[in-house]
Short mmCIF file of C-alpha atoms and ligand atoms in Angstrom, two decimals:
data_model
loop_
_atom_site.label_atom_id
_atom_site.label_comp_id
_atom_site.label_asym_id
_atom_site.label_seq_id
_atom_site.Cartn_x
_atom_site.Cartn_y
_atom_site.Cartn_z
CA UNK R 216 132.71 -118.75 77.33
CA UNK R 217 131.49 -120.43 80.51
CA UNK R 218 134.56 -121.30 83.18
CA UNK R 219 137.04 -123.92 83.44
CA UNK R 220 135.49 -127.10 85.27
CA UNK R 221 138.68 -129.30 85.92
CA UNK R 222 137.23 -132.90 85.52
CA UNK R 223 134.53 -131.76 83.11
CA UNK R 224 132.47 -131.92 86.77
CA UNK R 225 129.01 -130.63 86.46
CA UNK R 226 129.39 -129.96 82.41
CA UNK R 227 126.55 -131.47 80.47
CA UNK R 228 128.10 -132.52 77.32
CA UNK R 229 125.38 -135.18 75.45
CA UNK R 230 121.56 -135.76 76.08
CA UNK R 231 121.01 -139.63 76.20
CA UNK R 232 117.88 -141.57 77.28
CA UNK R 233 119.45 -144.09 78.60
CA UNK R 234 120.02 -143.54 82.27
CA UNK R 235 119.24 -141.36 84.86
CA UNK R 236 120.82 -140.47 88.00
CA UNK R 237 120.21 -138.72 90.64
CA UNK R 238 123.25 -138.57 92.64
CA UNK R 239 121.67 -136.46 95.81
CA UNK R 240 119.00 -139.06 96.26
CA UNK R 241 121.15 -141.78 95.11
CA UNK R 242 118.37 -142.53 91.99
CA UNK R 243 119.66 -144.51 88.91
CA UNK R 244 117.27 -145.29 86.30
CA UNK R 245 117.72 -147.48 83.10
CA UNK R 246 115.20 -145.60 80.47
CA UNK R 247 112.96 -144.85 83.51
CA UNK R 248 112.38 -148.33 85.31
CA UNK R 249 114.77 -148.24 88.36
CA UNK R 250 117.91 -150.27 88.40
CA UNK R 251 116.69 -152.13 91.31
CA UNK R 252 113.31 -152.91 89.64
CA UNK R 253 115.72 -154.38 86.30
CA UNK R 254 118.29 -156.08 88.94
CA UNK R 255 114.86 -157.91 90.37
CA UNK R 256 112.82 -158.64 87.16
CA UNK R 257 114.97 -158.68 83.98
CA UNK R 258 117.93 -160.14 82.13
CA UNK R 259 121.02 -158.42 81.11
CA UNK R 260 119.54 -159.43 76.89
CA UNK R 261 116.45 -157.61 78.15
CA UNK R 262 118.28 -154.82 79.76
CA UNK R 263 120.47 -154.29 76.41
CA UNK R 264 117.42 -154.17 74.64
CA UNK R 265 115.82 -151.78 76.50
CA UNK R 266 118.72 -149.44 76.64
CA UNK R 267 119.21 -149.32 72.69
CA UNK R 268 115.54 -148.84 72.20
CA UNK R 269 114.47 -146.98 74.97
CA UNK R 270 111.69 -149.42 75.89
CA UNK R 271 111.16 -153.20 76.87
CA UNK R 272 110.57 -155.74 74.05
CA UNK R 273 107.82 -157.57 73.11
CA UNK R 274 108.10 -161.56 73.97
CA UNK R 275 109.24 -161.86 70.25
CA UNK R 276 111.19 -159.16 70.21
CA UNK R 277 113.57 -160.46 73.07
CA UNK R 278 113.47 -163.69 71.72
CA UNK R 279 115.00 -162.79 68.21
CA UNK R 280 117.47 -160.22 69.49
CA UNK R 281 118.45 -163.53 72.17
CA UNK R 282 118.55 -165.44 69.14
CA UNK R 283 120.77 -163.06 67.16
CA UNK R 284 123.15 -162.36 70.12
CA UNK R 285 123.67 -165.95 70.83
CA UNK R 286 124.62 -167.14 67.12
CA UNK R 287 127.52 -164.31 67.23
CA UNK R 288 129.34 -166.15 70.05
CA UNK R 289 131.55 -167.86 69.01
CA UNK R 290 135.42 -165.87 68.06
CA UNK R 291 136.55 -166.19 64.35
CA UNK R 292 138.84 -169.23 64.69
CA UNK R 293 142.21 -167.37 63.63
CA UNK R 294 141.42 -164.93 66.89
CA UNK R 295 141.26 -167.85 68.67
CA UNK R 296 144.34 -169.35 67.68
CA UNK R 297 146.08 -165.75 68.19
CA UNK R 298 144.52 -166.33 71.77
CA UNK R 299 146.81 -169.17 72.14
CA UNK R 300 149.72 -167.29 70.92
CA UNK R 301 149.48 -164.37 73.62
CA UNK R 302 151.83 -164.29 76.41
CA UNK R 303 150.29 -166.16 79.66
CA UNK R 304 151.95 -163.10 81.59
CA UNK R 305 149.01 -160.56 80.24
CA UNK R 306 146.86 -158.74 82.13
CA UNK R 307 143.30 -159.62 80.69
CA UNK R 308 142.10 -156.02 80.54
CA UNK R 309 144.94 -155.28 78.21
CA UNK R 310 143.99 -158.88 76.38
CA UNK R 311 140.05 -157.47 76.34
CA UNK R 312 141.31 -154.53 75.13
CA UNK R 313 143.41 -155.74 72.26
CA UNK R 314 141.39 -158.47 71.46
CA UNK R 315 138.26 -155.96 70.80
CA UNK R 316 140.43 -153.52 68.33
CA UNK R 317 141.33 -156.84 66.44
CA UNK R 318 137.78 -158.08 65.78
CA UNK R 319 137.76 -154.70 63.18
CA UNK R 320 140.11 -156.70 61.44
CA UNK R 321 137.39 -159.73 60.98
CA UNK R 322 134.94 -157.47 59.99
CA UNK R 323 134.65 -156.78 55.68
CA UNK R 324 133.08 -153.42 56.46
CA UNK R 325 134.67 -151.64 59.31
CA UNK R 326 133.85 -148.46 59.28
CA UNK R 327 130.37 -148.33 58.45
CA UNK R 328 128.10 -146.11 60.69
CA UNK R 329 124.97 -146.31 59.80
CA UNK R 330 122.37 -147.08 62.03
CA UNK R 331 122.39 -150.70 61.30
CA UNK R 332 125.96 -151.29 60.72
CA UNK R 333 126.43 -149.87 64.36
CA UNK R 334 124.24 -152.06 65.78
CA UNK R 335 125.64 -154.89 64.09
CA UNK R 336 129.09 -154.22 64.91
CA UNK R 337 128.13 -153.44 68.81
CA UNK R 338 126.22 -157.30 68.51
CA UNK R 339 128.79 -158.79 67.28
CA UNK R 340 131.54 -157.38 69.92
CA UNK R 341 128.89 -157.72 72.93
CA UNK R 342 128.41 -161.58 71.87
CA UNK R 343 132.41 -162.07 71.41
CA UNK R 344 133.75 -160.45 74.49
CA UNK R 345 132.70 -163.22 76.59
CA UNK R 346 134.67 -165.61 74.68
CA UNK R 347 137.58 -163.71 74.27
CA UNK R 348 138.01 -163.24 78.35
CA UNK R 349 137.19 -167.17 78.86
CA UNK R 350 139.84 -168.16 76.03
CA UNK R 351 142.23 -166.39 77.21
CA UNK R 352 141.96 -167.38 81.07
CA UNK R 353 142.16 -170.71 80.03
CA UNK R 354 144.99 -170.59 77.75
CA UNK R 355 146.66 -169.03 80.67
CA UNK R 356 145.90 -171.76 82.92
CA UNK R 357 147.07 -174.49 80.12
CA UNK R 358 143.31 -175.41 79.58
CA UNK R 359 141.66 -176.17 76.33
CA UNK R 360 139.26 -173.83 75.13
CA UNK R 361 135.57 -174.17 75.82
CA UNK R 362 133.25 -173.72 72.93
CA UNK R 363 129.98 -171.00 73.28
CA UNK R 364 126.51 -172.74 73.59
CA UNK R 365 124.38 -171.10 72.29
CA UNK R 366 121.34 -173.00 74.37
CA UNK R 367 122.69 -170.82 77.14
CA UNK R 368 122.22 -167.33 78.33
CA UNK R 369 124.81 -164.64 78.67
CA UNK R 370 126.21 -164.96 82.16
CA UNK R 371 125.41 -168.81 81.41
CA UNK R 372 127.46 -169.45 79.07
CA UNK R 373 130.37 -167.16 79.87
CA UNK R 374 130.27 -169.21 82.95
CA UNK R 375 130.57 -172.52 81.06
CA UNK R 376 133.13 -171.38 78.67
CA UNK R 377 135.36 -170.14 81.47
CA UNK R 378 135.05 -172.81 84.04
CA UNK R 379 134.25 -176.09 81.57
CA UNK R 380 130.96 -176.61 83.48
CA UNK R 381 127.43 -174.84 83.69
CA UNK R 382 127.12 -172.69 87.30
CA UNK R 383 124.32 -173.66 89.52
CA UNK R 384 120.95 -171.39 88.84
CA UNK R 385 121.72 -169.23 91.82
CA UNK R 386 125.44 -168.36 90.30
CA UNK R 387 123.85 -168.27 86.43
CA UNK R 388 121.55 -165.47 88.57
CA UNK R 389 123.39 -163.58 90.19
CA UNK R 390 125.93 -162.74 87.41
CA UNK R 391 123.18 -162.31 85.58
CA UNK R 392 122.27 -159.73 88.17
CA UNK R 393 125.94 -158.18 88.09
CA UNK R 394 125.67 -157.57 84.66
CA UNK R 395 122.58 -155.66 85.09
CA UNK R 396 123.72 -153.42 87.31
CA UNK R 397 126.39 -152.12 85.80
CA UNK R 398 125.21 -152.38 82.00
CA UNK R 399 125.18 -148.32 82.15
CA UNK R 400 125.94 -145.28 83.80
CA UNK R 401 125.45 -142.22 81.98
CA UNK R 402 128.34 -140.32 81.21
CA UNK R 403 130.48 -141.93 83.65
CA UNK R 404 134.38 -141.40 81.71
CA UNK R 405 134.63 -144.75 79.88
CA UNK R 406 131.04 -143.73 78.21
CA UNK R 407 132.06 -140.34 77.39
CA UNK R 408 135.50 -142.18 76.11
CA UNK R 409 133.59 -144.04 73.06
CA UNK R 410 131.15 -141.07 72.76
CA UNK R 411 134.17 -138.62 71.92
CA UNK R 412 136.00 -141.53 69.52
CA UNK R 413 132.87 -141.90 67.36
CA UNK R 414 132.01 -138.34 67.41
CA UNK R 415 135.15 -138.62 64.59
CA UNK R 416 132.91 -140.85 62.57
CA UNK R 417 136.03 -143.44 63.71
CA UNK R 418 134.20 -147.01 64.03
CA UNK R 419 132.61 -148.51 66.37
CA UNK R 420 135.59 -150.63 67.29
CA UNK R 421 137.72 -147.86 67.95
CA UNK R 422 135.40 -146.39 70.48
CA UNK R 423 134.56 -149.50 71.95
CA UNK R 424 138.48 -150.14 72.21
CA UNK R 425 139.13 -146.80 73.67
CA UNK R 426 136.67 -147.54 76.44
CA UNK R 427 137.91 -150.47 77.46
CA UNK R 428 141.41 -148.68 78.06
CA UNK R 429 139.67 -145.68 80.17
CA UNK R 430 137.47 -148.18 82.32
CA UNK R 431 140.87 -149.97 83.56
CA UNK R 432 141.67 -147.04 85.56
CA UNK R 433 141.89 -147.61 89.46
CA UNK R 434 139.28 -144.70 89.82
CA UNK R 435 137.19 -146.06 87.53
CA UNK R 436 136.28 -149.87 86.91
CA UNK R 437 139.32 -151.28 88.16
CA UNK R 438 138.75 -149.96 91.47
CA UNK R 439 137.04 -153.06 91.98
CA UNK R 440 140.12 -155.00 91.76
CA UNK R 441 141.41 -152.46 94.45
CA UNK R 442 138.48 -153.45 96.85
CA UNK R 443 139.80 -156.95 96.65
CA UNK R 444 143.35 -156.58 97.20
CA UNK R 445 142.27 -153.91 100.14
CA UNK R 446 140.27 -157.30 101.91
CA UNK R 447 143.02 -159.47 101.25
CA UNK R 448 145.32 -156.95 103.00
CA UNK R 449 143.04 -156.81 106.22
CA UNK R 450 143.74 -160.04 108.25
CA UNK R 451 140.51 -160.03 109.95
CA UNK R 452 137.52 -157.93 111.09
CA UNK R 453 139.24 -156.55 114.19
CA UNK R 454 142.09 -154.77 112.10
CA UNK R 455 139.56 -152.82 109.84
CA UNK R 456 139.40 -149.97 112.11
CA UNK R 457 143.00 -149.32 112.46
CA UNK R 458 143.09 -150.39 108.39
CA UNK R 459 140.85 -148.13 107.35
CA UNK R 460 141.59 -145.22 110.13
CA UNK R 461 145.49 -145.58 108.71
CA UNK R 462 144.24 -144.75 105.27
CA UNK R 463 142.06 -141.78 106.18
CA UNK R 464 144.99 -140.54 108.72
CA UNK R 465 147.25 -140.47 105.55
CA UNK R 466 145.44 -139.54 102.91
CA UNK R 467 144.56 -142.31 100.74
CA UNK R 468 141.73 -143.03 98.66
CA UNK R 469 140.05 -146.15 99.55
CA UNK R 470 138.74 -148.05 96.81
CA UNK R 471 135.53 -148.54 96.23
CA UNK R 472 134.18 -145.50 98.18
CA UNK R 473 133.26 -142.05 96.94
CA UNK R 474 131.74 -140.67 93.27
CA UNK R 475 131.95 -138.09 91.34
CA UNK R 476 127.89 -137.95 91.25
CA UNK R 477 126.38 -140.26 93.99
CA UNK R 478 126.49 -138.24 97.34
CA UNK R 479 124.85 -140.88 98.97
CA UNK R 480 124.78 -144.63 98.43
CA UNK R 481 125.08 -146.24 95.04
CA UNK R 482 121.65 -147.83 94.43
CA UNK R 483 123.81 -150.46 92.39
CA UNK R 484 125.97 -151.04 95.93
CA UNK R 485 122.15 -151.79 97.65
CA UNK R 486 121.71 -154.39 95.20
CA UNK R 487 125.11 -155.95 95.10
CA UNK R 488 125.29 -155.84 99.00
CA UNK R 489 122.54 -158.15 99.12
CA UNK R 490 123.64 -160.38 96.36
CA UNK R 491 127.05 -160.81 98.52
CA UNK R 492 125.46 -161.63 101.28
CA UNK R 493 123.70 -163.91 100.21
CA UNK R 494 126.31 -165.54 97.70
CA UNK R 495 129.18 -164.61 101.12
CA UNK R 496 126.97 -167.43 102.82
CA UNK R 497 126.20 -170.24 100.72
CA UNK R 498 130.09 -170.26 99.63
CA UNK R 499 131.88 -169.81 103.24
CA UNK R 500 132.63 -166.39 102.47
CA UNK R 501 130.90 -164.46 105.61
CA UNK R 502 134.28 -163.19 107.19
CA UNK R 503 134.78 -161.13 103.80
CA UNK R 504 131.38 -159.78 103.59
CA UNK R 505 131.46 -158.92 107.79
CA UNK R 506 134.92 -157.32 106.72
CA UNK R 507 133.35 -155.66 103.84
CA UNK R 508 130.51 -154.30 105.98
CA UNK R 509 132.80 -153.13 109.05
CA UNK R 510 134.43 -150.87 106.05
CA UNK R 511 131.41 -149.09 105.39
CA UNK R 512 130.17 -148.85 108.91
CA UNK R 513 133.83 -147.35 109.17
CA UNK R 514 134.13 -145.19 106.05
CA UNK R 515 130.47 -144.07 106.72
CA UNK R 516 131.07 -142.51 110.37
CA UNK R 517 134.24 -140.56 109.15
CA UNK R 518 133.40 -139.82 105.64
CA UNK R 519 129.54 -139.71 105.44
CA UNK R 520 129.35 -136.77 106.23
CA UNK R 521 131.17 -135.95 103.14
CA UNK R 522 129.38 -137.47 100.77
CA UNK R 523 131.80 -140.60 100.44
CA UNK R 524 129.89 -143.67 100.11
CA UNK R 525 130.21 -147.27 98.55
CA UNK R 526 129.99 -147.36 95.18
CA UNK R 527 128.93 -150.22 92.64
CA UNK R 528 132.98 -151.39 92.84
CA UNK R 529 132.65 -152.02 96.59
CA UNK R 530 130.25 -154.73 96.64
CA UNK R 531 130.87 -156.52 93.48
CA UNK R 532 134.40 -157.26 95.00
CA UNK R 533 133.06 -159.95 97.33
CA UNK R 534 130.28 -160.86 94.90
CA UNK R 535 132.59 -161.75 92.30
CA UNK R 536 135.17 -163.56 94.89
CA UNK R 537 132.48 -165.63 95.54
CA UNK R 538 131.17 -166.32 91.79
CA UNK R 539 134.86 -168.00 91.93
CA UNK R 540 136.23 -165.57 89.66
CA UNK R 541 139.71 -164.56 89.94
CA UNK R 542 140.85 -161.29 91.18
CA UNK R 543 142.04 -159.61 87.28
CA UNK R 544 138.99 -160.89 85.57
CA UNK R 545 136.64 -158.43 87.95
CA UNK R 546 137.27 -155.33 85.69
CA UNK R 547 136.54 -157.52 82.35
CA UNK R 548 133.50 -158.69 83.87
CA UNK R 549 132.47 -154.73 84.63
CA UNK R 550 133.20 -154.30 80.88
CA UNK R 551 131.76 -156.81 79.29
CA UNK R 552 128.24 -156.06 80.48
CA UNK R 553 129.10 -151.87 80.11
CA UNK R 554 129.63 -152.84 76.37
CA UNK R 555 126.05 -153.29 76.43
CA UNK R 556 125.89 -149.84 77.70
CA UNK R 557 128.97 -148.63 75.53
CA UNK R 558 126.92 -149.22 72.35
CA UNK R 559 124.01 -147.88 73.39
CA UNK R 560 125.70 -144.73 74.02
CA UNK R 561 127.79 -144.73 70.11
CA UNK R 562 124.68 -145.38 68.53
CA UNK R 563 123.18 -142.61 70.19
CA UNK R 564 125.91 -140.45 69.39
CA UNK R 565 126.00 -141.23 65.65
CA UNK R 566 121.91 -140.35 65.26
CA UNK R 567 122.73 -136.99 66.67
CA UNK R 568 126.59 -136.31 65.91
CA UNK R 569 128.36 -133.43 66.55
CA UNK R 570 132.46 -133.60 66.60
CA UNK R 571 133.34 -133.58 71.11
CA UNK R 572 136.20 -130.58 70.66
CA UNK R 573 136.18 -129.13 73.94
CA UNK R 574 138.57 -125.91 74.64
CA UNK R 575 141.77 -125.78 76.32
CA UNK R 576 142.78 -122.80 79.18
CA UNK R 577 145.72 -121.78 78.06
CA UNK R 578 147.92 -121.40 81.29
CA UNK R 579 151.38 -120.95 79.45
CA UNK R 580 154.01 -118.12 78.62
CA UNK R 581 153.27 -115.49 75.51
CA UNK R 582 155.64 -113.80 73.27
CA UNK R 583 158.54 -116.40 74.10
CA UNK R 584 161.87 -115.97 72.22
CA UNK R 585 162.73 -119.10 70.45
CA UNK R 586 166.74 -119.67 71.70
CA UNK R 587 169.20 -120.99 69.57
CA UNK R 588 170.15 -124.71 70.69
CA UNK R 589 173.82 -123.36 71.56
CA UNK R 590 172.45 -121.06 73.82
CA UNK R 591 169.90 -122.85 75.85
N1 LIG Y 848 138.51 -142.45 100.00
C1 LIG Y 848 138.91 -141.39 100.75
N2 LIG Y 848 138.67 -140.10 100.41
C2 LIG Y 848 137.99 -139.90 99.27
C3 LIG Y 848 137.54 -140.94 98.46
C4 LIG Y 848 137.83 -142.26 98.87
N3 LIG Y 848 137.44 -143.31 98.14
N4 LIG Y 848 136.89 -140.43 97.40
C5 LIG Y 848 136.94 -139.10 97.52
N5 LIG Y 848 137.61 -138.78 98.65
C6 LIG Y 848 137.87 -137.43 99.16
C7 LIG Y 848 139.10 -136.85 98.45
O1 LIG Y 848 140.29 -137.17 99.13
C8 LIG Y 848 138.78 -135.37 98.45
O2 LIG Y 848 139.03 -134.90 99.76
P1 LIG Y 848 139.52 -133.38 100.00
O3 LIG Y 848 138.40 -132.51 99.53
O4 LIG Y 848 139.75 -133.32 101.47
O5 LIG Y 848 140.77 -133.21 99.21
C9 LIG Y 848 137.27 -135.33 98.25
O6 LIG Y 848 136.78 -136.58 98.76
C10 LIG Y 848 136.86 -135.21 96.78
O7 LIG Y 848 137.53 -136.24 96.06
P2 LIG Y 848 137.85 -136.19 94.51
O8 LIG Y 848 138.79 -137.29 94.20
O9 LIG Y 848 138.24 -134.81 94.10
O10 LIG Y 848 136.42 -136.46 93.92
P3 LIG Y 848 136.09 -136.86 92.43
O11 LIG Y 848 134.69 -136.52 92.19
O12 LIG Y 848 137.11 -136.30 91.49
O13 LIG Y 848 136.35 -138.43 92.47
C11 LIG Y 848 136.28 -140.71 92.54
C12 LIG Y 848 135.46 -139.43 92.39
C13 LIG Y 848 135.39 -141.90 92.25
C14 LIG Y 848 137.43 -140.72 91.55
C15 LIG Y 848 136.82 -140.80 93.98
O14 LIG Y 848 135.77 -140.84 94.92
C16 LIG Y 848 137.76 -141.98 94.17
O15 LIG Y 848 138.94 -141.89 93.84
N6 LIG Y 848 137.24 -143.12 94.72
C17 LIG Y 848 138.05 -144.33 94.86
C18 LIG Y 848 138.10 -145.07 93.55
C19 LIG Y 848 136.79 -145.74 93.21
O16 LIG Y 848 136.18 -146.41 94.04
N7 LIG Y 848 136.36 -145.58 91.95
C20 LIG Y 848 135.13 -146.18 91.44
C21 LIG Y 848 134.12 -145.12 91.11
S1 LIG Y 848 132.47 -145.71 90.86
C22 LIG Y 848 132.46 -146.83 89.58
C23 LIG Y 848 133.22 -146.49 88.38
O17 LIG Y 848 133.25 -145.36 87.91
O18 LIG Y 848 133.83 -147.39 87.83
#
């Protein structure tokens, strides 16, 4: 028996040809084609596509699986009235998270597996999720619902349905872009979440459900969030020094910095730098991107040398300020396009199952007496 890795760090645990990363050179690749290449040249349809059949599709190809995708957007309307029944006090991750498990309960045939039931069922929840995290922002803010259109892409549409008006090209694009980037990750621990819930045989709901829950985490997805409550905190670019010095002095993580794999930069935090630079300026944003980039300049000169580095959360902070979208809708985002990358992943796992039971180290006491309750 090999030893005890705390954090599973280093342990191989599934094969996948999805991504690939190498975290030395700071290398991510989606099914070979770097991320940066996908970021410039596809769509997040195409990029699903490719990642849950390990190659590009044909012209025809994309356009049926577009097809498909966009006819499943819309929410069965009793969902949507529960939408309007939830307490405007809810934290949308928990809504996302909820609202997933429930869609089992729309579905006739649940717990089917099979290759094409799984795909179905990931479809189906990729298409929805956008409309469940749009209905619900807007029956928080006392808004009627906006209805899917299906004319529209993806990020389009989500867009549309959350704000009640299509985004200008350049937005459409650059969430488009976002959603790229972080479609996958190998087995980052939201990934390895669903892959250990359907190595059960559970359903593909379940898993997807279970992922959503790990990916809220501050030191995973919702360390984004973190990266925007840390710029809010800093009043402007001169007190990032003694901001960021303060945290190092005592200790604290800072969000949005460091990985467990990437010892140098996040390709994904290349891409999204540039994407909120550019988004920073045409919205009146600069002082948070020149904050942003003080941080790293920062974090870099007392923590390079560790390895510590921005990571995809870092960058997609200011992006998504500037897409307009509020501050507790940046980890849905981050999920809804790593469902994309969530399914891949369970339908990989079911055409090669084998039950995830990993062994304790059993630290405790042996041979204890078992005392009376009188006499304890
Ligand atoms: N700020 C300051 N110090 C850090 C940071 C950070 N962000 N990250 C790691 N370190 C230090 C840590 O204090 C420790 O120092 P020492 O050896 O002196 O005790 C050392 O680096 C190793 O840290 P670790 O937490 O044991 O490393 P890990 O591989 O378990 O953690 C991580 C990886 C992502 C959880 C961690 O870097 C972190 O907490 N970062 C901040 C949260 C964050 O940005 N998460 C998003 C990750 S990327 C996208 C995603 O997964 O969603």
């Amino acid at each position: 028996m090999s030893d005890y890795a705390k954090g599973l760090e280093g342990i191989i645990a599934a094969e996948t040809e999805m991504s690939f990363i190498d975290g030395q050179k700071g290398v991510l690749e989606y099914v070979g084609i770097p991320i940066g290449e996908l970021g410039k040249n596809s769509t997040f349809e195409e990029t699903v596509f490719l990642l849950w059949n390990q190659r590009l599709p044909k012209a025809s190809e994309l356009e049926a699986f577009t097809k498909d995708l966009r006819s499943r957007y819309e929410i069965p309307g009793a969902l949507a009235e529960r939408i309007k029944a939830l307490p405007t006090t809810a934290q949308p991750m928990h809504v996302l998270r909820t609202l997933i498990s429930e869609l089992a309960l729309y579905d006739n045939d649940p717990n089917a597996n099979d290759p094409d039931s799984a795909r179905d069922k990931s479809l189906n929840v990729l298409a929805k999720a956008p409309a469940l995290v749009a209905y619900f922002d807007r029956h928080r803010r006392g808004l009627d619902f906006v209805k899917p259109d299906a004319s529209l892409g993806f990020a389009e549409n989500f867009l549309n349905m959350l704000n009640g008006e299509k985004p200008t090209e350049t937005m459409a694009r650059a969430f488009d872009i976002c959603m790229i980037l972080h479609t996958d990750h190998g087995l980052n621990n939201s990934t390895f979440t669903a892959r250990v819930i359907i190595s059960t045989l559970s359903d593909v709901y379940s898993a997807l459900t279970g992922a959503v829950g790990s990916l809220r985490g501050p030191l995973h997805g919702g360390a984004n969030e973190g990266v925007m409550h840390m710029l809010n905190e800093i009043p402007d670019l001169d007190a990032v020094e003694p901001f960021i010095m303060g945290k190092i002095e005592r200790k604290d993580k800072i969000m949005g910095f460091g990985h467990r794999v990437y010892k140098a930069k996040d390709p994904r935090a290349f891409a999204l730098q540039g994407l909120a630079k550019q988004l920073a300026t045409d919205t009146g944003n600069q002082d948070l991107f020149n904050k942003s980039m003080k941080i790293e300049e920062v974090m870099t000169r007392e923590l390079g040398a560790k390895g510590i580095y921005p990571n995809v959360d870092f960058y997609s902070a200011t992006t998504y300020h500037c897409i307009g979208l509020k501050l507790d809708l940046f980890t849905p985002m981050f999920a809804m396009s790593r469902l994309g990358g969530w399914s891949g992943h369970v339908i990989e796992q079911l055409s090669n199952n084998r039950l995830f039971r990993p062994t304790a180290k059993y630290v405790g006491p042996h041979d204890a007496p078992y005392v009376a309750i009188g006499d304890r």
